Coordinates of C-alpha atoms in Angstrom, one line a residue:
Q1 CA -23.9 18.2 -17.9
S2 CA -27.0 20.3 -18.2
V3 CA -29.6 19.3 -20.9
S4 CA -31.7 21.8 -22.6
L5 CA -35.6 21.4 -21.5
R6 CA -36.3 21.5 -25.5
T7 CA -33.7 18.2 -25.9
V8 CA -35.5 16.5 -23.1
L9 CA -39.1 17.2 -24.5
E10 CA -37.8 16.0 -27.9
T11 CA -36.3 13.1 -26.7
I12 CA -39.5 12.0 -24.7
A13 CA -41.7 12.9 -27.6
K14 CA -39.9 10.8 -30.1
E15 CA -40.1 7.8 -27.8
H16 CA -43.8 8.5 -27.6
Q17 CA -44.3 9.1 -31.3
T18 CA -46.0 12.1 -30.5
D19 CA -45.3 16.2 -30.3
I20 CA -43.5 18.1 -27.5
D21 CA -46.9 20.0 -26.9
V22 CA -48.6 16.8 -26.0
V23 CA -45.6 15.9 -23.6
M24 CA -45.5 19.4 -21.8
Y25 CA -49.4 19.2 -21.2
A26 CA -48.9 15.4 -20.0
F27 CA -46.0 17.1 -17.7
V28 CA -48.5 19.4 -16.3
L29 CA -51.2 16.7 -15.8
K30 CA -48.9 14.4 -14.2
H31 CA -47.7 17.1 -11.4
P32 CA -48.0 16.3 -7.7
A33 CA -50.2 19.5 -7.2
E34 CA -52.6 18.1 -9.7
I35 CA -52.7 21.3 -11.8
M36 CA -55.1 21.5 -14.6
P37 CA -53.7 23.2 -17.8
I38 CA -55.8 25.9 -19.5
T39 CA -55.1 26.1 -23.4
G40 CA -56.2 29.5 -23.9
T41 CA -56.9 28.7 -27.4
M42 CA -59.6 28.0 -29.7
N43 CA -57.4 26.4 -32.3
V44 CA -58.6 23.0 -32.6
G45 CA -55.2 21.3 -33.1
R46 CA -53.9 22.8 -30.0
V47 CA -56.8 21.8 -28.2
K48 CA -56.5 18.4 -29.6
K49 CA -53.0 18.0 -28.5
A50 CA -53.8 19.0 -24.9
V51 CA -56.7 16.1 -25.2
D52 CA -54.0 13.8 -26.4
A53 CA -52.2 14.8 -23.4
L54 CA -54.6 12.7 -21.1
E55 CA -53.6 9.4 -22.9
L56 CA -49.9 9.8 -22.4
D57 CA -48.8 8.6 -19.0
L58 CA -45.1 9.6 -18.5
T59 CA -43.0 7.6 -16.2
Y60 CA -41.5 9.2 -13.1
D61 CA -38.1 9.1 -14.6
E62 CA -39.5 11.3 -17.7
W63 CA -41.5 13.7 -15.7
Y64 CA -38.2 14.4 -13.3
A65 CA -36.0 14.6 -16.7
N66 CA -38.3 17.3 -17.5
F67 CA -39.0 18.9 -14.0
G68 CA -34.6 19.2 -13.5
S69 CA -34.5 20.8 -17.0
I70 CA -37.0 23.4 -15.9
Q71 CA -35.0 24.1 -12.6
R72 CA -32.0 24.8 -14.7
I73 CA -33.6 27.7 -16.7

């Protein structure tokens, strides 16, 4: 059964008591290719979420749950 990306993000965000934006940044930061996200914003709130993602260490199960959801899009 396919689970939507948003559902996976919301579940992980709830478990970590954070926003889905932070989870997405954390996902990118944990990518094996060592991708560095570019926020492209001057909105302080969004920049703060990107910084908060540096403190969120997703488990491999959480990371692969995101990855699997993205592959189904």
